[in-house]
Tab-separated table of C-alpha atoms and ligand atoms in Angstrom:
chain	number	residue	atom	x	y	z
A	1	UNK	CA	24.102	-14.423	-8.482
A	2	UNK	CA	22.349	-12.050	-6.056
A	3	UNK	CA	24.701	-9.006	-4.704
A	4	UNK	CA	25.429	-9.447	-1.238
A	5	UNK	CA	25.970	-5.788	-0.698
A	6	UNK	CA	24.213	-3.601	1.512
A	7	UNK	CA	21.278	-1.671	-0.734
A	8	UNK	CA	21.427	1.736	0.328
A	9	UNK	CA	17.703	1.799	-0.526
A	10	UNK	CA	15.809	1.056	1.789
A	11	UNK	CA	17.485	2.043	4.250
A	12	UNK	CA	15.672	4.172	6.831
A	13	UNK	CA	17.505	6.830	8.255
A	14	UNK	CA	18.226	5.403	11.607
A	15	UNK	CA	20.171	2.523	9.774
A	16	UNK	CA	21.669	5.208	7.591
A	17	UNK	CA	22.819	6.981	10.485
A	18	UNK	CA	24.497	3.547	11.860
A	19	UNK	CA	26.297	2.971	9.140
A	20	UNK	CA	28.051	5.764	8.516
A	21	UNK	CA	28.880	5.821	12.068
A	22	UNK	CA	30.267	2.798	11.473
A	23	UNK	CA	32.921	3.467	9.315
A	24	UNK	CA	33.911	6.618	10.884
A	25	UNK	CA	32.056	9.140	9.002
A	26	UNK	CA	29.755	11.817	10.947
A	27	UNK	CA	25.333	11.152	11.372
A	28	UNK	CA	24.567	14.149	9.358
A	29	UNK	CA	26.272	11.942	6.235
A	30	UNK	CA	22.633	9.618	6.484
A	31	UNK	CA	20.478	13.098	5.745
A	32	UNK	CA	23.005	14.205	3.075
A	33	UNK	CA	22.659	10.938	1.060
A	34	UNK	CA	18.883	10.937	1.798
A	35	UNK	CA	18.142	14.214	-0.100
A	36	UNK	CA	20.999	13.191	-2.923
A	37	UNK	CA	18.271	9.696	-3.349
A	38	UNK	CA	14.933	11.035	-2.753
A	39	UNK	CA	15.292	14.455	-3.458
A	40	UNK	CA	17.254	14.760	-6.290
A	41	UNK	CA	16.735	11.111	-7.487
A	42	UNK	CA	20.442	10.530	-7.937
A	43	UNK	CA	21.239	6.855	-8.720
A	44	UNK	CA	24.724	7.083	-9.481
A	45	UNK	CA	26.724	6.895	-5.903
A	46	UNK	CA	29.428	8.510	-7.857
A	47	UNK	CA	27.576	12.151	-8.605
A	48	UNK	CA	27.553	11.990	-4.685
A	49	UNK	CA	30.017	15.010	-5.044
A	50	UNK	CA	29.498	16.600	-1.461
A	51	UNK	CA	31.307	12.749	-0.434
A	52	UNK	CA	34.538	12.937	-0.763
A	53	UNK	CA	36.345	10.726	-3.712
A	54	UNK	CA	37.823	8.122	-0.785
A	55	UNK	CA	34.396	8.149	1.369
A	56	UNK	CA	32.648	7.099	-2.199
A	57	UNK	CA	35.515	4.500	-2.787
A	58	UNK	CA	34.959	3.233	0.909
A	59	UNK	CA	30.880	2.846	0.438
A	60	UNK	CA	31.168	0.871	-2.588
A	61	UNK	CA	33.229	-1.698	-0.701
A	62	UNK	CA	30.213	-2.923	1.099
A	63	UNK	CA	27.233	-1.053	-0.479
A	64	UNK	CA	25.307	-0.454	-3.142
A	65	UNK	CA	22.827	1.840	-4.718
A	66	UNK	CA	20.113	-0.498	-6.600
A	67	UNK	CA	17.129	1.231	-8.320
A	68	UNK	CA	14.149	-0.870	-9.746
A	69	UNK	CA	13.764	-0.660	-13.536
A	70	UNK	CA	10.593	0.324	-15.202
A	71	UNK	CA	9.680	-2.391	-17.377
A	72	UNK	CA	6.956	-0.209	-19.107
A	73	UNK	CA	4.620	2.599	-18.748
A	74	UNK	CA	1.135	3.173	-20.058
A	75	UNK	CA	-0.977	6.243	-19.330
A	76	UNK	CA	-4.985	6.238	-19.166
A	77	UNK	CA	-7.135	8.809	-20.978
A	78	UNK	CA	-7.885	9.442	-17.447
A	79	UNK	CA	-4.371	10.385	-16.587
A	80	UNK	CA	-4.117	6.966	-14.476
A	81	UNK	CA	-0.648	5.845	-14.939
A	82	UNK	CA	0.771	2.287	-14.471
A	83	UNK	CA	4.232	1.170	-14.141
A	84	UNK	CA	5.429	-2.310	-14.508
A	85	UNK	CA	8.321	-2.331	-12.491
A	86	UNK	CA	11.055	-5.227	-12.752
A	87	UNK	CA	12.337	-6.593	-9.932
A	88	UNK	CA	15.010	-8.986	-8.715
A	89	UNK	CA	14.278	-12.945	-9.632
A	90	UNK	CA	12.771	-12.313	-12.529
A	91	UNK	CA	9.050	-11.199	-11.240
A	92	UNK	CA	7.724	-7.610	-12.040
A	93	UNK	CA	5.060	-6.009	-10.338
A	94	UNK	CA	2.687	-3.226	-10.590
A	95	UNK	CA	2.489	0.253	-9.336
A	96	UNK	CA	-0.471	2.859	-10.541
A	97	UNK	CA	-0.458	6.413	-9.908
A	98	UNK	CA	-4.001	7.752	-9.586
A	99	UNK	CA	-3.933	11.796	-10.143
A	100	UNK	CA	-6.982	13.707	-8.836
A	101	UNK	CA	-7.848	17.175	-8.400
A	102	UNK	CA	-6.266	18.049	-5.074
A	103	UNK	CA	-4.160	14.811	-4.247
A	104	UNK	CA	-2.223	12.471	-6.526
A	105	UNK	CA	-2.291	8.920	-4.983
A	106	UNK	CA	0.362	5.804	-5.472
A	107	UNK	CA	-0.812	2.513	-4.960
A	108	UNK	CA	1.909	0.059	-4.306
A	109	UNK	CA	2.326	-3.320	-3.508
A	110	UNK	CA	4.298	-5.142	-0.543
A	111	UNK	CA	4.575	-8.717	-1.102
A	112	UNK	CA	4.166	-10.756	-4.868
A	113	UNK	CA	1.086	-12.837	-3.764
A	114	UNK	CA	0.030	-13.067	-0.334
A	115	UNK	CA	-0.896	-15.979	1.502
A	116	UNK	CA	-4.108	-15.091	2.814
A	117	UNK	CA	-6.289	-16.509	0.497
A	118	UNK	CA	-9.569	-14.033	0.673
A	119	UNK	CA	-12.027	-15.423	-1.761
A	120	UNK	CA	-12.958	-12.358	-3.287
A	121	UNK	CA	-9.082	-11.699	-4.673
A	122	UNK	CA	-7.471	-11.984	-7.569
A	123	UNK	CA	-4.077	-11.535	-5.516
A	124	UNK	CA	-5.001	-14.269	-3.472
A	125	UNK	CA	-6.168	-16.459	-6.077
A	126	UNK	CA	-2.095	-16.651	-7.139
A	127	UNK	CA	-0.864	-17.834	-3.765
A	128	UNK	CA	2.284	-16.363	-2.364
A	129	UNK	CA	5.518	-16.011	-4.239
A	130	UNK	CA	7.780	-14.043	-1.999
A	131	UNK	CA	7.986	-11.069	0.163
A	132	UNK	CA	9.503	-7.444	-1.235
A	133	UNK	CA	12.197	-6.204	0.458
A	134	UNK	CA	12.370	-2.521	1.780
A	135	UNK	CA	14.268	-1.467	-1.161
A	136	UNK	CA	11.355	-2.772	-3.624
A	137	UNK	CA	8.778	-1.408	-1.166
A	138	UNK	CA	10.292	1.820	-1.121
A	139	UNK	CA	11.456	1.752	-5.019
A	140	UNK	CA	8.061	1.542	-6.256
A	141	UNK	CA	7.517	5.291	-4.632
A	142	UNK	CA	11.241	6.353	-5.982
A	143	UNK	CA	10.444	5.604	-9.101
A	144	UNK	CA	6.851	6.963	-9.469
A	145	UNK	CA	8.071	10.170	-8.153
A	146	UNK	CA	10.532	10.352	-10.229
A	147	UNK	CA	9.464	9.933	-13.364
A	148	UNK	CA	6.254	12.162	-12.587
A	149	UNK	CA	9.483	14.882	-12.506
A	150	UNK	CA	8.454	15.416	-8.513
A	151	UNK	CA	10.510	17.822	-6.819
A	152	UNK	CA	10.293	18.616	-3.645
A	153	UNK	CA	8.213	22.288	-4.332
A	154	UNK	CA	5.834	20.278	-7.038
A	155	UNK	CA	4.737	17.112	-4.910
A	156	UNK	CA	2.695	15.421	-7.457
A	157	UNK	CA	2.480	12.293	-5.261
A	158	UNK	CA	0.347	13.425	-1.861
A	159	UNK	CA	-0.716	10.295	-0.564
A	160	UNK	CA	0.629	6.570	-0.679
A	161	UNK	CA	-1.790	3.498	-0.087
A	162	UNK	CA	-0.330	0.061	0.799
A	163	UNK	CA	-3.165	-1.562	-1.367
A	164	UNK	CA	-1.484	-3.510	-4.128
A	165	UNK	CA	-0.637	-6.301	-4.128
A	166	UNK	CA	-0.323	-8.336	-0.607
A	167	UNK	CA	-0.507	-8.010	2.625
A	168	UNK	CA	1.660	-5.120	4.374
A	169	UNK	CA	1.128	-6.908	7.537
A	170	UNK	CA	2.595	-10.173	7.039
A	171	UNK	CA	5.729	-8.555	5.564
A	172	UNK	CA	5.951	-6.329	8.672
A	173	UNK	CA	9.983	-5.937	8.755
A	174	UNK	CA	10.167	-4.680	5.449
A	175	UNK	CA	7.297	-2.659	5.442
A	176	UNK	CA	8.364	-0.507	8.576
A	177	UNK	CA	11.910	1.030	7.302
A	178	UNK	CA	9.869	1.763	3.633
A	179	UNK	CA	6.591	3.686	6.346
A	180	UNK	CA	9.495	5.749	7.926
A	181	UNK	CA	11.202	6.823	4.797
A	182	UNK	CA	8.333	7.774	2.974
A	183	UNK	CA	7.452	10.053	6.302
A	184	UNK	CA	10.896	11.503	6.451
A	185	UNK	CA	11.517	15.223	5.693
A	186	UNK	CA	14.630	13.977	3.764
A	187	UNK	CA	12.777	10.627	2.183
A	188	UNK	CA	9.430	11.877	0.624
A	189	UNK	CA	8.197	13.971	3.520
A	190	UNK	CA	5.168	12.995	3.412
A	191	UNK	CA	2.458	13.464	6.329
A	192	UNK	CA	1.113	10.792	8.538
A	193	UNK	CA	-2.694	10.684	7.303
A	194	UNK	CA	-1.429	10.524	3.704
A	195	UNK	CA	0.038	7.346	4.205
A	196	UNK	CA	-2.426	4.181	4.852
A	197	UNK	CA	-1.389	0.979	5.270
A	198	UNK	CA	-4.184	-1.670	4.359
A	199	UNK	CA	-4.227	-4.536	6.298
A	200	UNK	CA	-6.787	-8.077	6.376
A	201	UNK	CA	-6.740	-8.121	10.362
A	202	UNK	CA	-2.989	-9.132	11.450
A	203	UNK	CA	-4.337	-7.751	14.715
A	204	UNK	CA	-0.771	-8.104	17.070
A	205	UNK	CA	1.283	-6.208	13.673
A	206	UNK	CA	-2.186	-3.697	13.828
A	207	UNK	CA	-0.517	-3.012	17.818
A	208	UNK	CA	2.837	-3.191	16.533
A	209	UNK	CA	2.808	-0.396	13.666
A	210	UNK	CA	0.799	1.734	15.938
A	211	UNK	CA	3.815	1.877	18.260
A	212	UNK	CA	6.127	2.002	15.520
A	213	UNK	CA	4.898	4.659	13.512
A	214	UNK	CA	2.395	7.278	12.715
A	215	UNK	CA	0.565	6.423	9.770
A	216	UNK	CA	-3.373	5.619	9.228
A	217	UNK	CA	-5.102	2.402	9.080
A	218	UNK	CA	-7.207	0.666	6.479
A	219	UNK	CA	-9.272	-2.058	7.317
A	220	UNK	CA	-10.678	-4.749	5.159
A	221	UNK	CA	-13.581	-5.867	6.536
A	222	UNK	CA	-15.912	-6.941	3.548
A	223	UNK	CA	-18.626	-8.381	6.183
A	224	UNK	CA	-20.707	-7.776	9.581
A	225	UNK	CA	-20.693	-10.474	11.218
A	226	UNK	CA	-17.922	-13.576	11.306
A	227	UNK	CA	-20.126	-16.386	10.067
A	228	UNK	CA	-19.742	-14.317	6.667
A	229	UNK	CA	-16.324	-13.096	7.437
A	230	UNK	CA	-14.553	-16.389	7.816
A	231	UNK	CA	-16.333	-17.399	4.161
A	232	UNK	CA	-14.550	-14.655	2.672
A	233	UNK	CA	-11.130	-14.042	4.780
A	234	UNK	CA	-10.249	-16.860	6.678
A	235	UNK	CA	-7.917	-14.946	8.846
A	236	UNK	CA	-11.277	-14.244	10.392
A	237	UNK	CA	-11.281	-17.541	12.120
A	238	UNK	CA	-7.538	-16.814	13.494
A	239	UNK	CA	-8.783	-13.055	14.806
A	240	UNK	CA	-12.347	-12.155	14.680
A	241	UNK	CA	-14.306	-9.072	14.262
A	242	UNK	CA	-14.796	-8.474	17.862
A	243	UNK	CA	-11.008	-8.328	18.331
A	244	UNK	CA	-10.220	-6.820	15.227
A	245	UNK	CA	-12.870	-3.675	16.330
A	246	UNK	CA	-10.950	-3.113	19.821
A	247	UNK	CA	-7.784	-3.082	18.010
A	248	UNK	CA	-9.360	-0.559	15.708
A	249	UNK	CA	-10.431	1.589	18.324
A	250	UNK	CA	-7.216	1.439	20.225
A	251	UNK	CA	-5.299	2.568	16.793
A	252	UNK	CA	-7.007	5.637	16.604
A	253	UNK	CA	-7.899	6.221	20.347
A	254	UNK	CA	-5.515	8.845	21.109
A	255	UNK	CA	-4.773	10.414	18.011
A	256	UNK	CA	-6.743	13.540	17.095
A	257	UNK	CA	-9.010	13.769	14.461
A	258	UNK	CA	-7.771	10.276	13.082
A	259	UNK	CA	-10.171	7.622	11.746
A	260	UNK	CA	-10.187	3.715	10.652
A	261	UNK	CA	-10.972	3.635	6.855
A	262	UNK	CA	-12.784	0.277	6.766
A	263	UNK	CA	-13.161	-1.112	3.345
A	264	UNK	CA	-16.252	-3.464	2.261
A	265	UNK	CA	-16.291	-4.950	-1.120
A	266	UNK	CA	-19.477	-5.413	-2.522
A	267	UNK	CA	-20.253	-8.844	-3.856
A	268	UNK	CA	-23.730	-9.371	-5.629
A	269	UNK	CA	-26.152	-11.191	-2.733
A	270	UNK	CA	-23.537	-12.045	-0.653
A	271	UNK	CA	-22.715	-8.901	1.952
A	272	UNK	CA	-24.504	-6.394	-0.334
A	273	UNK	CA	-28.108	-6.620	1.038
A	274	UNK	CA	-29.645	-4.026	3.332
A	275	UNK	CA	-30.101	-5.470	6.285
A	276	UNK	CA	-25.990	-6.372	5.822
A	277	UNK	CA	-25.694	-2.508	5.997
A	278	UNK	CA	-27.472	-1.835	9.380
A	279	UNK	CA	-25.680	-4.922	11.145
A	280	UNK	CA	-22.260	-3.302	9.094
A	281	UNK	CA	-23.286	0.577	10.915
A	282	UNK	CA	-24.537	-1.248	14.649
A	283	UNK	CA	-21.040	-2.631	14.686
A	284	UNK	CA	-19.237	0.524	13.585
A	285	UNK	CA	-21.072	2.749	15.808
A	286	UNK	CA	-18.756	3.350	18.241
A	287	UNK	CA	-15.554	3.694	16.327
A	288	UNK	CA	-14.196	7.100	14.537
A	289	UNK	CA	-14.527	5.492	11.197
A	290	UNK	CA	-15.454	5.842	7.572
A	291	UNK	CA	-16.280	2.975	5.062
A	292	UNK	CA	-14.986	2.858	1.320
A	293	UNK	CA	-17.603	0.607	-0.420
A	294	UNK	CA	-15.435	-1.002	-3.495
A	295	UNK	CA	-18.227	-2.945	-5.637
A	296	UNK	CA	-16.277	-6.103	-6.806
A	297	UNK	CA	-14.207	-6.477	-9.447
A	298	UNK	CA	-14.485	-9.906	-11.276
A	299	UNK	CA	-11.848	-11.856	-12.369
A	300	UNK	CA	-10.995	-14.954	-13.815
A	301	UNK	CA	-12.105	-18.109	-11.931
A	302	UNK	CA	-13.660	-16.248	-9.413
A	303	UNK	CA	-17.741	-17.365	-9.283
A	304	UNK	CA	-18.745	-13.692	-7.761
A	305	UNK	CA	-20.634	-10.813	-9.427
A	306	UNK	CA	-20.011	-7.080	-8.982
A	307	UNK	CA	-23.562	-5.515	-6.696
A	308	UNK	CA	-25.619	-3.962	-8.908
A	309	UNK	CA	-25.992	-0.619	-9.033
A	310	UNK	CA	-29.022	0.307	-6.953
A	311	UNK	CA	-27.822	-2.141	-4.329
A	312	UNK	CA	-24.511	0.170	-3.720
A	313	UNK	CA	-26.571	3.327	-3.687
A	314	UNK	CA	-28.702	1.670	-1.148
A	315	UNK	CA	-25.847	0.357	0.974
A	316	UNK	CA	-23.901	3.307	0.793
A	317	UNK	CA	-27.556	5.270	1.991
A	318	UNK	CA	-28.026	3.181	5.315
A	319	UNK	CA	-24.076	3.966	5.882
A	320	UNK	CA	-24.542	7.440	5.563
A	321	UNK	CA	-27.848	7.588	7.521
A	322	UNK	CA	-26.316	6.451	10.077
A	323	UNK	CA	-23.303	9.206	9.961
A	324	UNK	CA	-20.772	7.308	8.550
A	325	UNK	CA	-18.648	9.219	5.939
A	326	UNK	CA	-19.068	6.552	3.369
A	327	UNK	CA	-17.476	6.841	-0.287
A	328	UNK	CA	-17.674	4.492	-3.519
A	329	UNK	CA	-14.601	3.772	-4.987
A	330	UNK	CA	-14.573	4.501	-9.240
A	331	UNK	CA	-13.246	3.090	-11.638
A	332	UNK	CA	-10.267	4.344	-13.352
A	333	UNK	CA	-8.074	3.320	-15.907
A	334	UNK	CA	-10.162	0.793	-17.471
A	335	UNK	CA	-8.391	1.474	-20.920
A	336	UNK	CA	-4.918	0.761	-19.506
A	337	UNK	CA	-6.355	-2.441	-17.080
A	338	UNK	CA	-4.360	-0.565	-14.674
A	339	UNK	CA	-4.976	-2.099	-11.329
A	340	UNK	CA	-4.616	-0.670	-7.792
A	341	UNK	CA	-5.811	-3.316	-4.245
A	342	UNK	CA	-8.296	-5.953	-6.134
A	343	UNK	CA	-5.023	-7.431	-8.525
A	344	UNK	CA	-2.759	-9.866	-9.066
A	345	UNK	CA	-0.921	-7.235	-11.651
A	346	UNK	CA	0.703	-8.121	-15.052
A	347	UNK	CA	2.210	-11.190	-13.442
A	348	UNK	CA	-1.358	-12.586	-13.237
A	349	UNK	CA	-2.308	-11.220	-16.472
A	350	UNK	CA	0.671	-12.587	-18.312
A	351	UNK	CA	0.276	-16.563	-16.641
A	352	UNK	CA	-3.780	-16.481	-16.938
A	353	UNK	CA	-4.464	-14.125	-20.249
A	354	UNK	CA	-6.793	-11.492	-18.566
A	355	UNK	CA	-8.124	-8.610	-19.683
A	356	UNK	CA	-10.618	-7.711	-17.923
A	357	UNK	CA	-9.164	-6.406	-14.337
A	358	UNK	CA	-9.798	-3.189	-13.976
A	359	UNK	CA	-8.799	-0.490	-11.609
A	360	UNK	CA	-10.799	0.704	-8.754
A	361	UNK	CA	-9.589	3.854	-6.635
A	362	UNK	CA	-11.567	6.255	-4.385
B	401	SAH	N1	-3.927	-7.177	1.825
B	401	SAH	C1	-4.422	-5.903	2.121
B	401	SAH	C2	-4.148	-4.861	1.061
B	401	SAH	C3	-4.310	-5.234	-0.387
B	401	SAH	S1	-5.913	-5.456	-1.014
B	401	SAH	C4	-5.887	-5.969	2.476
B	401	SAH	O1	-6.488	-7.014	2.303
B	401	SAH	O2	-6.402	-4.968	2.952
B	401	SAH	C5	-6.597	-3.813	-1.137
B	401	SAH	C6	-8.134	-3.811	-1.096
B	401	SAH	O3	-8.735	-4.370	-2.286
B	401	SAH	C7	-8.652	-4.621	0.067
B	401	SAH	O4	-9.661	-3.955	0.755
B	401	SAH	C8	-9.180	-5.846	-0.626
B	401	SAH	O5	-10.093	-6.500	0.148
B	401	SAH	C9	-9.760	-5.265	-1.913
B	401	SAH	N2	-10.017	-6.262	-2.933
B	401	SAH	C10	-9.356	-7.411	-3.145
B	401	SAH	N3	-9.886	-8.069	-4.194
B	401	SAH	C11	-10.893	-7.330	-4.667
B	401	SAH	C12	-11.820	-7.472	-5.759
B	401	SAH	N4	-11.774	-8.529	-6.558
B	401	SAH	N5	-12.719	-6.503	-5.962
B	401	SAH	C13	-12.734	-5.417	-5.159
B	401	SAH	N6	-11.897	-5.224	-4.130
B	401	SAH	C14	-10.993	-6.170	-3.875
B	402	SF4	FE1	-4.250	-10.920	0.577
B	402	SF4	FE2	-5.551	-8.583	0.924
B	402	SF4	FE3	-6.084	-10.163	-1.190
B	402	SF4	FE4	-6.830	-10.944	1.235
B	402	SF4	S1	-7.592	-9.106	0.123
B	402	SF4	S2	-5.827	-12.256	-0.300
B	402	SF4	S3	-5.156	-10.163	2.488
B	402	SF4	S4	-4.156	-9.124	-0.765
């Protein structure tokens, strides 16, 4: 049976703060615990000395302290690492670390499925299972960082990408307390244009998290014009490119410096030809943007083909031409199949027998 305590993951600090206002005990008790979890990656409410023996006694009542379990670990001769994470109800899901020379970058995942049913993804190919709660959401990053022995001096984890499996978006309530903590000097402290939240379209939650919080926007957008766009996402048909663009612009409008990262995955003779480059540049002309050009990654039952080559050189050309920073993604980890935005994970892996997802990271 599930616990019907209160997880003190995943708890932002706000709700922290409530809570131990609640039963009596002073705010500042909601930064103390926060550096005793995220900090110091203490999992054992009872080593929560500076609490006294009675305050402990009183928490447990009601709360609990529930970490995820890594189910296993494998480590690429690239230094990509990927953790298979348990979770509650029996499903496990993926989390890959992605270490390069001046960041390190987690990849984590938001829902188990998702809904949305873009033809080009493995993830969507599975249908939705469930949603993650904060405490998973936020779990997936406690656990990386601590078993990459982060402290707070030696951040080995600089940025965090909402690009694993599902859509961030739809799962909006859980997604916002996990946004804040990772942001938090006394969660993982991390800064606003580290963290990106990738997100299909879900233009009202694209309004919503920009009022929320500060963090910085990914945008799938995979084609230039809807015709295209509703073949390959049908949330197209629910908000369309034209919409989707002013909502873009008005994310970034009045932040400094910031930029959209729209990502377009390139599918052989489908959105990968060049005059699909110069409609893709016309339309992002007017928006602080760059474009991450992820050539497909196949999977099973899925009828695409990865762009050749000299078609993503040429894409990415008439991109940059045009002054649009514009970066391929590589592949890494191909000798663990670790997986990172284009996967349905081990869960996927373990129903359908496939080997051959691999990873794709910028
Ligand atoms: N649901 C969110 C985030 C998860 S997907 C979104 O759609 O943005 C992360 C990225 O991987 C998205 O840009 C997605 O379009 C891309 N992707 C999905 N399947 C892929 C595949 N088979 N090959 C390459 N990229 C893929
Ligand atoms: Fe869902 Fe994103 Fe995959 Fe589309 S690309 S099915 S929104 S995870």
């Amino acid at each position: 049976m599930q616990d019907e305590k209160i997880n003190l993951l995943g708890l932002d600090r706000v709700a922290l703060e409530k809570l131990f206002t609640k039963i009596g005990e002073k705010e500042y008790r909601a930064a103390q615990f926060m550096k005793g979890l995220y900090h110091h990656y203490e999992a054992d409410f009872d080593n929560y000395t500076n609490f006294s023996k009675s305050l402990r006694s009183k928490m447990q009542v009601f709360s609990t302290l529930a970490v995820p379990e890594v189910v296993s670990e494998k480590v690429s001769n690239d230094g990509t690492i990927k953790w298979l994470m348990q979770m509650h109800e029996g499903n496990a899901i993926e989390t890959v670390y992605i270490p390069e020379k001046k960041r390190g970058t987690l990849c984590i995942s938001s829902q188990i499925g998702c809904s949305l049913n873009c033809s080009f993804c493995a993830t969507g190919a599975q249908g939705f299972n469930r949603h993650l709660t904060t405490a998973e959401i936020i779990g997936q990053v406690w656990l990386a960082a601590k078993n990459l022995g982060q402290s707070t001096k030696n951040r080995r984890i600089t940025n965090v990408v909402l690009m694993g499996m599902g859509e961030p978006l739809a799962n909006y309530s859980k997604v916002l307390p996990a946004l804040k903590i990772m942001l938090d000097d006394f969660g993982f402290g991390l800064a606003s244009r580290r963290v990106t939240v990738s997100t299909s379209g879900m233009i009202p939650y694209i309004y919503q998290l920009n009022h929320d919080v500060d963090v910085s926007l990914a945008v799938s957008l995979h084609a230039p014009n809807d015709e295209l766009r509703n073949q390959l996402m049908p949330i197209n048909k629910k908000y369309n490119i034209k919409k989707l663009l002013q909502a873009c612009n008005d994310f970034v409008k009045d932040k400094k410096k910031a930029k959209v990262t729209f990502e377009y995955t390139l599918i052989k003779d489908i959105n990968d030809k060049p005059e699909q480059a110069r409609e893709l540049v016309k339309l992002l002309a007017n928006i602080p943007c760059k474009i991450n050009l992820i050539p497909f990654n196949p999977f099973p039952g899925s009828d695409y083909v990865r762009s050749l080559a000299q078609s993503v050189e040429r894409f990415q050309n008439i991109c940059e031409k045009s002054r649009i920073v514009t970066t391929v993604r590589k592949t890494r980890g191909d000798d663990i199949d670790a997986a990172c935005g284009q996967l349905a994970g081990e869960f996927y892996d373990r129903t359908r027998r496939s080997n051959s997802i691999k990873i794709k990271v910028s």
